[in-house]
XYZ file of C-alpha atoms in Angstrom:
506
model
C 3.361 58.210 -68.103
C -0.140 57.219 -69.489
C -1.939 54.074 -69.217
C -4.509 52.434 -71.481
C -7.856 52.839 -69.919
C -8.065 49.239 -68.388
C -4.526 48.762 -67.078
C -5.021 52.301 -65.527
C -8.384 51.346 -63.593
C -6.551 48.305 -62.680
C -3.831 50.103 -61.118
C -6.123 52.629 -59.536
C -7.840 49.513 -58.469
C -5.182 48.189 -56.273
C -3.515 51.552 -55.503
C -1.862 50.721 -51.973
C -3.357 52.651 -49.028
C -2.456 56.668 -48.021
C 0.864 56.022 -46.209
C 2.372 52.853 -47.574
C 5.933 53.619 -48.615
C 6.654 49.904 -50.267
C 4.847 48.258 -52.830
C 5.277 44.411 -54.551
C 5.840 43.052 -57.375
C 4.061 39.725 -58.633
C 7.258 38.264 -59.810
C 8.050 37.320 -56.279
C 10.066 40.268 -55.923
C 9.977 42.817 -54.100
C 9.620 46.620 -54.376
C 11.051 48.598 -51.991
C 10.832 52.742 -50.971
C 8.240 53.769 -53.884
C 5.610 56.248 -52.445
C 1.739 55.741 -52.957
C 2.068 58.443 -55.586
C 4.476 56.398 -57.577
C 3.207 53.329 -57.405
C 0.994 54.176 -60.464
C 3.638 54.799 -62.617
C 5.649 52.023 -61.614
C 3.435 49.605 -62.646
C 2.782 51.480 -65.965
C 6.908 50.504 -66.518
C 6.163 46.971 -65.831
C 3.467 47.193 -68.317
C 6.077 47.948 -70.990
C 8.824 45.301 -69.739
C 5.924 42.551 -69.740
C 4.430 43.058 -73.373
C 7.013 39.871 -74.350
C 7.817 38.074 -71.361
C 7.016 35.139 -69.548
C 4.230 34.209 -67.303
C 6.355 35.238 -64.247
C 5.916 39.061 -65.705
C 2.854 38.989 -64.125
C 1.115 42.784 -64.525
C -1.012 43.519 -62.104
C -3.667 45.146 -64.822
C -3.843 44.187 -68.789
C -5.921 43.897 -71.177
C -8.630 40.897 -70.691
C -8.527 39.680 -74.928
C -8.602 40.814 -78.377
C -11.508 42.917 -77.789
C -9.173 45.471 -75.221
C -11.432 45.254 -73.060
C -10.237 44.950 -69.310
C -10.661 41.790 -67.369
C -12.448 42.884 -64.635
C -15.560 44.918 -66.857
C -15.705 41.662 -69.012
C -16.428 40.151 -64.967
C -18.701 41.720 -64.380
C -22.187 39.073 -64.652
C -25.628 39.695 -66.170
C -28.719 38.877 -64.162
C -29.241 35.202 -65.415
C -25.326 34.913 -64.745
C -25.916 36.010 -61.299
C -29.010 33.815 -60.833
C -26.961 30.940 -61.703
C -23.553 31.654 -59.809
C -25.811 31.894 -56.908
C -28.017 29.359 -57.078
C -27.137 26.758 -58.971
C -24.205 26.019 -57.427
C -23.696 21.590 -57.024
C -24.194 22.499 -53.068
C -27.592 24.377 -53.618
C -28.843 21.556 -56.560
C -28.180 18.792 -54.437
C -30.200 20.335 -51.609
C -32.860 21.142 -54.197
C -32.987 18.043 -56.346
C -33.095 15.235 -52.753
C -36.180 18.039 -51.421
C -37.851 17.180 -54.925
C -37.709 13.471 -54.766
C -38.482 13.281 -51.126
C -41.447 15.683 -51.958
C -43.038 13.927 -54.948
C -42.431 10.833 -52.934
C -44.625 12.273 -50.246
C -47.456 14.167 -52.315
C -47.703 10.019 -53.739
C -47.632 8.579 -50.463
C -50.669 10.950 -49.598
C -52.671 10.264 -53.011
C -52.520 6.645 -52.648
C -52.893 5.677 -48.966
C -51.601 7.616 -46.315
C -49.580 6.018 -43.606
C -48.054 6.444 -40.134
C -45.207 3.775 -40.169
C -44.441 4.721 -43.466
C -43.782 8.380 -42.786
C -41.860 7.614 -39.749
C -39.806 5.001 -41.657
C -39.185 7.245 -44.166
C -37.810 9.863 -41.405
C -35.363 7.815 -40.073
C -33.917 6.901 -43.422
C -33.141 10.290 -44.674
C -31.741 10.722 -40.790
C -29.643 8.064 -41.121
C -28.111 9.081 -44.927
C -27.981 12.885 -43.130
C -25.177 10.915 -40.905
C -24.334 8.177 -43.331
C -22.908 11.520 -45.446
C -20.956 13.042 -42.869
C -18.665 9.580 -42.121
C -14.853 10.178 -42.710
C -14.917 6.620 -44.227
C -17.112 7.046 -46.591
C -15.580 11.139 -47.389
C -12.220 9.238 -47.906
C -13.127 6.433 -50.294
C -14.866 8.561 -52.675
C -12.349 11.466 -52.572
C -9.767 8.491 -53.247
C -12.385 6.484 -55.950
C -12.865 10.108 -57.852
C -9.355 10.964 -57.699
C -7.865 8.180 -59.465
C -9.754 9.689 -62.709
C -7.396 10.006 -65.508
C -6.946 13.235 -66.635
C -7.717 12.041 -70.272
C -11.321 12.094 -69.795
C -13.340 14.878 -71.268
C -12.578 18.248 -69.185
C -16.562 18.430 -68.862
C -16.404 15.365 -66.745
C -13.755 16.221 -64.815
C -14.981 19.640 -63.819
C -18.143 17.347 -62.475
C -16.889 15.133 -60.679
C -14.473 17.463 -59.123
C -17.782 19.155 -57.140
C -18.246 16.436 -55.314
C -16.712 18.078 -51.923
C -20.243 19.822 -51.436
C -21.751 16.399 -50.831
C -22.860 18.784 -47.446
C -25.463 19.838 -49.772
C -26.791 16.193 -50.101
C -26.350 15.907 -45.787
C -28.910 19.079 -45.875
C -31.161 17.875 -48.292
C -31.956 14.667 -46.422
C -31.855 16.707 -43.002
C -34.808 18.924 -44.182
C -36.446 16.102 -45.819
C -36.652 14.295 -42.477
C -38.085 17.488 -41.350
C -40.615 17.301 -43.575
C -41.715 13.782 -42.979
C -41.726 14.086 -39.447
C -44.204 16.587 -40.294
C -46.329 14.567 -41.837
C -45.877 11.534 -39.512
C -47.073 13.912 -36.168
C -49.713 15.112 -38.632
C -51.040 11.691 -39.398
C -50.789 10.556 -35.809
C -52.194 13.353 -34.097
C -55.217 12.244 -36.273
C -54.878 8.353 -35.470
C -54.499 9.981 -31.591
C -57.627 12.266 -32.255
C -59.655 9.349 -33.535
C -59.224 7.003 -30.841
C -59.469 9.901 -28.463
C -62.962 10.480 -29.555
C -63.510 6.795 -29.374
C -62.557 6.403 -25.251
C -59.624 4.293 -26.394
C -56.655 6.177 -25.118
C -54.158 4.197 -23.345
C -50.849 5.967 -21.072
C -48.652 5.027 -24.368
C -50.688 6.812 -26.820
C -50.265 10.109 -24.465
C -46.536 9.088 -24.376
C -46.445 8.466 -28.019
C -47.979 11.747 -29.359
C -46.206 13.999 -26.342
C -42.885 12.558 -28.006
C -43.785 12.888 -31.853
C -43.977 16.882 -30.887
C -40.627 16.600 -28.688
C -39.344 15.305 -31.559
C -40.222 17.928 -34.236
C -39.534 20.562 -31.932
C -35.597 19.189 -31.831
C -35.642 18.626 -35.713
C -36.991 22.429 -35.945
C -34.331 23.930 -33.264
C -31.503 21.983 -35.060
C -32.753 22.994 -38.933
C -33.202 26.599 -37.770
C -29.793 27.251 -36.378
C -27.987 25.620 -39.396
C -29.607 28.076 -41.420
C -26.048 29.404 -43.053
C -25.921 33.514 -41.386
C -27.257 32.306 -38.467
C -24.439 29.287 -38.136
C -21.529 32.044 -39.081
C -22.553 34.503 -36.325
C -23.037 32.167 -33.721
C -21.517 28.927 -34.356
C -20.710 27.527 -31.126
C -24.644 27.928 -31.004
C -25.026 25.783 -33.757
C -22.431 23.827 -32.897
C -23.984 22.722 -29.595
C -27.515 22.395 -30.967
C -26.265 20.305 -33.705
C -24.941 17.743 -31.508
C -27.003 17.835 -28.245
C -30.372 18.500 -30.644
C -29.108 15.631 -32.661
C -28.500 13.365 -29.524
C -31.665 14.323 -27.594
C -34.055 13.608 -31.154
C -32.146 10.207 -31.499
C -32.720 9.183 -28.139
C -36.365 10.191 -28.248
C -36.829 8.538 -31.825
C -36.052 5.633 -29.858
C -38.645 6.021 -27.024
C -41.087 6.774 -29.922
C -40.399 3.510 -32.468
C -40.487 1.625 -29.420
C -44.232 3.238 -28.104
C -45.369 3.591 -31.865
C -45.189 -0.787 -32.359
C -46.689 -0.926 -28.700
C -49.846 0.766 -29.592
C -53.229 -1.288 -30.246
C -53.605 -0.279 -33.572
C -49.254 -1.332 -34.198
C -49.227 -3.159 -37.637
C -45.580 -5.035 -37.553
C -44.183 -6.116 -34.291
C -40.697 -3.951 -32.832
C -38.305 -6.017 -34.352
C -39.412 -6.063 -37.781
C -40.197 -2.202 -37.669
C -37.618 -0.711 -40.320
C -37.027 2.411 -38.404
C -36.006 0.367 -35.649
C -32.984 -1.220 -37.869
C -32.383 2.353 -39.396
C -32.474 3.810 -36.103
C -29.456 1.288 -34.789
C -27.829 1.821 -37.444
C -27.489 5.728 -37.399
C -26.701 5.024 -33.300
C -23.987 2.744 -34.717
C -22.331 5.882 -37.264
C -23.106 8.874 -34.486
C -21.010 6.699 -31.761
C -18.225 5.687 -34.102
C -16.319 9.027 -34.057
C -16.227 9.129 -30.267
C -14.354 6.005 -30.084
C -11.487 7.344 -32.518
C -11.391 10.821 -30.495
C -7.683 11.028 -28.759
C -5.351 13.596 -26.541
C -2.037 14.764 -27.969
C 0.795 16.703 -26.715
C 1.205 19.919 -28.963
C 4.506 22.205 -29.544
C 3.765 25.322 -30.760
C 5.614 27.261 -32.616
C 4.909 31.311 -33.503
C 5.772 32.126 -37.006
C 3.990 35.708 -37.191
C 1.987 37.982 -35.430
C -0.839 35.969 -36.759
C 0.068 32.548 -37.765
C 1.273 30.027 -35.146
C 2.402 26.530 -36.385
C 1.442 23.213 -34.005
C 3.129 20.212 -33.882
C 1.512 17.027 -33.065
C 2.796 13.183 -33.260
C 0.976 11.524 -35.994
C 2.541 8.696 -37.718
C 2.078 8.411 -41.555
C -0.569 11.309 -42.152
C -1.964 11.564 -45.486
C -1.832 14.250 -47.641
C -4.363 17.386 -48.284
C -6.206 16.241 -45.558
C -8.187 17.535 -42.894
C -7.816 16.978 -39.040
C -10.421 18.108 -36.123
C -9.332 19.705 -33.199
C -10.517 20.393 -29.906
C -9.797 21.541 -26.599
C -13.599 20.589 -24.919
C -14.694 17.480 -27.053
C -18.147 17.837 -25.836
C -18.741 21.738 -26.838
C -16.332 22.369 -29.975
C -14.416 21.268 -32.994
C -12.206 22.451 -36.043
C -11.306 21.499 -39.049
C -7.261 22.533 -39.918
C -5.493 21.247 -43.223
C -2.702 19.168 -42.246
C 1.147 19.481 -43.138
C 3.136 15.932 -43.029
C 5.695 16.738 -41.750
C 9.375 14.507 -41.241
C 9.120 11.185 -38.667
C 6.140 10.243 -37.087
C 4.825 13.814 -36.581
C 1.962 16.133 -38.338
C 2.074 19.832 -38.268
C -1.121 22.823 -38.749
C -0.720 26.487 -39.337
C -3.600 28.508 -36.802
C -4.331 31.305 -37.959
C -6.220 34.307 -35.458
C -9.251 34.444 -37.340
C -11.847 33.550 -34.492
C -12.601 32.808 -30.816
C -11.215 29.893 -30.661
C -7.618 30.590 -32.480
C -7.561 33.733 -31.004
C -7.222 31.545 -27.501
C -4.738 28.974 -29.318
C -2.867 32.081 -30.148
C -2.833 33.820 -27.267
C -2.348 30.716 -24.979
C -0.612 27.793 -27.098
C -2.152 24.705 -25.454
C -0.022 21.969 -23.921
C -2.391 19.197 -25.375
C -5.558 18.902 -27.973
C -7.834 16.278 -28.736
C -8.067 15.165 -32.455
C -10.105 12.991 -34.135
C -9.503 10.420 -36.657
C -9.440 9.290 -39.561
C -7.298 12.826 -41.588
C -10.402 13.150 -44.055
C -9.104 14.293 -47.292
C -10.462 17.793 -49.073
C -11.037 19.192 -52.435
C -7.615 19.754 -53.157
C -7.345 15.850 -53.436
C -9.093 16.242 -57.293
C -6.178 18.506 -58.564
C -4.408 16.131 -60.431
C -7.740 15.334 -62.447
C -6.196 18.517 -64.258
C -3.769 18.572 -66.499
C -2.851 22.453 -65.919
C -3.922 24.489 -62.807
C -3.823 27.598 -60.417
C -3.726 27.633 -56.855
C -4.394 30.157 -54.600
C -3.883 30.917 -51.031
C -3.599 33.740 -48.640
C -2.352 33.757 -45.563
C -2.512 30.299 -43.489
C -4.493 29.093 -45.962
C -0.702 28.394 -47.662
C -0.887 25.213 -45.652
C -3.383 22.809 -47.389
C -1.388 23.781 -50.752
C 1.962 23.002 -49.088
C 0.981 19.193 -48.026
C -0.616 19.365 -51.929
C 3.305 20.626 -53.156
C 4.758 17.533 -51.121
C 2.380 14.960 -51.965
C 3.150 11.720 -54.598
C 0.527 12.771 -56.698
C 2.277 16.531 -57.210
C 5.401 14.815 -57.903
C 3.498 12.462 -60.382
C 1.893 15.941 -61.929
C 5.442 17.306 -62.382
C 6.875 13.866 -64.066
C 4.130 14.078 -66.499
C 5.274 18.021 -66.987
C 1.450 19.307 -66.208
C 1.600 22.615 -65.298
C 0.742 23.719 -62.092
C 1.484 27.408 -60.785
C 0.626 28.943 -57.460
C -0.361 32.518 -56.421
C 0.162 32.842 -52.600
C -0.608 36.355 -50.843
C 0.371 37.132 -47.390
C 2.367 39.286 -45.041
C 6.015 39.296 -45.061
C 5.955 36.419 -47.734
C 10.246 36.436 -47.071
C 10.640 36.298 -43.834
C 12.555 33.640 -41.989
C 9.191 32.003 -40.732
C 7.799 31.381 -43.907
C 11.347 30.069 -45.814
C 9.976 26.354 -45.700
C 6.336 27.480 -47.738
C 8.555 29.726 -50.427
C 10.914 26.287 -50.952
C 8.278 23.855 -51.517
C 6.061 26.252 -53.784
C 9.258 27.172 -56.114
C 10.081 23.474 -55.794
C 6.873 23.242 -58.073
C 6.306 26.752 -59.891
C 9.952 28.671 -60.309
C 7.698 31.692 -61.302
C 5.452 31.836 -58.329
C 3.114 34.537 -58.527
C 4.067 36.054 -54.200
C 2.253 39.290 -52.777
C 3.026 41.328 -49.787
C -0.186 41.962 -48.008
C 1.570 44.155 -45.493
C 2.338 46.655 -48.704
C -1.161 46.351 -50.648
C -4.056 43.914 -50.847
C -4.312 43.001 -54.029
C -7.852 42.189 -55.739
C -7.621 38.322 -55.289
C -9.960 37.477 -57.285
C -8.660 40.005 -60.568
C -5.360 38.212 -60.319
C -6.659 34.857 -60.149
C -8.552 35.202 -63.029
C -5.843 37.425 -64.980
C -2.845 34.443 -64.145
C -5.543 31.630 -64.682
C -6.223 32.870 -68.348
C -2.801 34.076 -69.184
C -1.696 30.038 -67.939
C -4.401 28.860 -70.010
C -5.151 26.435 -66.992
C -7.896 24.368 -66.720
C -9.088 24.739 -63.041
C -8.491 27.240 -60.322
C -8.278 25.977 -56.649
C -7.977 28.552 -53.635
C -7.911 28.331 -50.183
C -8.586 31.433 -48.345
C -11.147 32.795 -46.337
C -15.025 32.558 -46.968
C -15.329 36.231 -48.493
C -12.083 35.976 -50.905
C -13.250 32.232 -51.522
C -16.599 33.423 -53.043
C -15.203 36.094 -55.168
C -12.595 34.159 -56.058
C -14.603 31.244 -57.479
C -17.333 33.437 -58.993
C -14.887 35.706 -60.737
C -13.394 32.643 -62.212
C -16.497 31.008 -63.292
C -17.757 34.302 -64.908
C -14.975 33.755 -66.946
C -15.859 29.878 -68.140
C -13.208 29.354 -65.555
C -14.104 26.078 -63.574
C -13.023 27.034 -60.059
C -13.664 24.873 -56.460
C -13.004 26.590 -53.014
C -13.676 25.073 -49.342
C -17.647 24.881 -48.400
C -17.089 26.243 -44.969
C -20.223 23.874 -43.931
C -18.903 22.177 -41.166
């Protein structure tokens, strides 16, 4: 049987591998006892069946428009396209655009008169909005403040506002800016230092003060460096620990330093009316608060695959798609999990084996975790801005989506008939284990788009696109790992698709 050109590349695309003897079927059924030499032709029959049918008739290859030209050639970006996907994404303008205001402030600051407290003042307040960014609070009342948005305002708007989960780009913006101002400030006082050197009027402070303005850059430089993004997703627990202790040990020496700076003979404002001393309590104030809410909980595991395992934890009245840190060693490592509400006063997380850390979960289900509040709620939260959407999950990653199928505002979406469908890939989709994920996403889209990794990986990001324009949706959201997130989200956007995936920042 012969295929047009595109729906044949297609299939060759996703052509299960040597030794498969089962394929799927996007129509959430499934295909059983077809050889890898068939599987060609079977699809070529679906072809035929779907030239009239529903949504649900899902091909896995077609034609991308008018033009017959296949989806994934038309995906394929020019250079400026590629500049752009990559670059000017909201997480990479915000860094860009607070390094350009903190910079032209500076290159003023030097033209006009040049001074210590001022650098140093102007340190500690892009410190503080570094940590002022990262506060659950303040996450969860603008996730709630953007989400109310009606979805009657222009789609442009919408698709704005709806990038506001890589506010991490804003956190590194003013990290790097304080980097750069504590530049300057050790520049300008190792020259105040100098001066009064050469003048005989060192005191024991002033060797105090400038021995600390260097401790201090060298922490700002250590912690910077090893958030540089390959470097944090080889070795995060690295990162992880330099991030925190770095971050501790340059507060408590900004501290010291503030204190010695207002000491010194040539001090122009007295300590308690220094602003970085204010700024300073205040970021103290936000870097203790977590580690009051921190808590130990009993856990029952549960194993629903050979990869997933499901953990139960009491937690009264948990919201929904929101986020939950875990740890087993407070003081070394945390992580981030999507919570499931589930029935009572208890919470529920799917772990996948992805990394060191689950991979120990998995192996050794623990008997108790610490978790700290508050839930902070994630992008998924700005799906109802949308009047028609896609979402899209593999593996675990089903779980976020599921507390998004059982939440009021879903149920609101489907009493206002918007139109939301789901594509969900993953091994053994029907088994027992995964019964309660396949009710609650047919609860909300009857023609679920289901495949069966264990058969063939499918090109994710091909079939997102292909269901997204054939559903004439609006947005895309997927929840998946950091490879399949990327593709996903730039295959979509390629298209004029507006897309939003986790940041994977944290």
């Amino acid at each position: 049987m012969n295929l047009p050109g595109g729906q044949l590349a297609h299939a060759e695309r996703n052509r299960p591998r040597c030794g498969t003897n089962e394929t799927f079927d996007s129509t959430s059924t499934f295909i059983g006892s077809e050889r890898c030499d068939k599987w060609t032709e079977v699809k070529a029959f679906e072809y035929q069946l779907s030239a009239d049918d529903s949504l649900s008739s899902h091909p896995a290859s077609a034609t991308g428009d008018e033009t017959g030209q296949p989806f994934h050639e038309q995906a394929t970006p020019r250079r400026w396209q590629s500049f752009c996907l990559h670059w000017l994404t909201a997480y990479r303008v915000l860094i860009f655009v607070i390094i350009l205001i903190n910079v032209g402030t500076m290159i003023a600051q030097l033209v006009a008169n040049p001074a210590v407290e001022a650098s140093l003042t102007a340190a500690a307040v892009n410190i503080m909005t570094a940590v002022v960014l990262r506060q659950e609070d303040l996450i969860n009342f603008s996730f709630k403040l953007i989400s109310k948005l009606p979805p009657s305002l222009p789609l442009s708007i919408r698709k704005t506002v709806s990038d506001f989960h890589h506010y991490g780009g804003a956190h590194i913006g003013c990290a790097l800016s304080a980097m750069l101002w504590y530049i300057m400030f050790t520049r300008l006082n190792t020259g105040r230092v100098l001066g009064l050197l050469s003048l005989g009027h060192m005191t024991a402070l002033l060797y105090i003060d400038i021995v600390t303005s260097y401790t201090v850059l060298l922490a700002i430089l250590v912690v910077c460096l090893t958030a540089i993004p390959r470097f944090r997703a080889r070795f995060h627990n690295t990162f992880e620990a330099t991030h925190r202790f770095g971050g501790w040990a340059t507060l408590i020496i900004l501290w010291m330093h503030a204190g010695i700076t207002t000491l010194t003979p040539d001090a122009s404002v007295p300590l308690y009316a220094h602003p970085s001393l204010w700024l300073l309590a205040l970021t103290t104030l936000l870097l203790v608060l977590p580690w009051l809410r921190i808590r130990s909980v009993p856990i029952t595991a549960h194993r629903l695959s050979a990869r997933e395992l499901e953990l139960s934890f009491p937690h009264a009245r948990m919201p929904h798609t929101c986020t939950l840190r875990f740890s087993s060693a407070p003081l070394t490592e945390w992580h981030a999990f999507a919570t499931i509400p589930a029935s009572g006063s208890t919470s529920k997380i799917i772990v996948s084996k992805a990394g060191d850390w689950t991979a120990r979960v998995f192996a050794n289900p623990p008997e108790r975790l610490w978790i700290r509040d508050p839930p902070t709620l994630n992008f998924l939260a700005f799906v109802p801005l949308f009047k028609a959407v896609l979402l899209v999950a593999t593996g675990a990653g089903i779980a976020p989506v599921l507390s998004l199928l059982c939440s009021p505002a879903m149920q609101r979406m489907n009493a206002e008939r918007r139109k939301v469908r789901v594509m969900w890939c993953v091994a053994d989709p029907y088994a027992a284990h995964w019964s309660f994920a396949m009710e609650a996403i047919k609860g909300v889209d009857k023609q679920a788009v289901v495949f069966d990794s264990r058969v063939a990986r499918p090109d994710v990001a091909f079939e997102t696109r292909w269901l997204a324009e054939r559903a004439n949706v609006e947005a895309v959201f997927v929840v998946s790992n950091p490879r399949v997130t990327n593709e996903v989200v730039r295959e979509c956007k390629v298209g004029g698709l507006a897309a939003y995936g986790a940041v994977f920042d944290s």
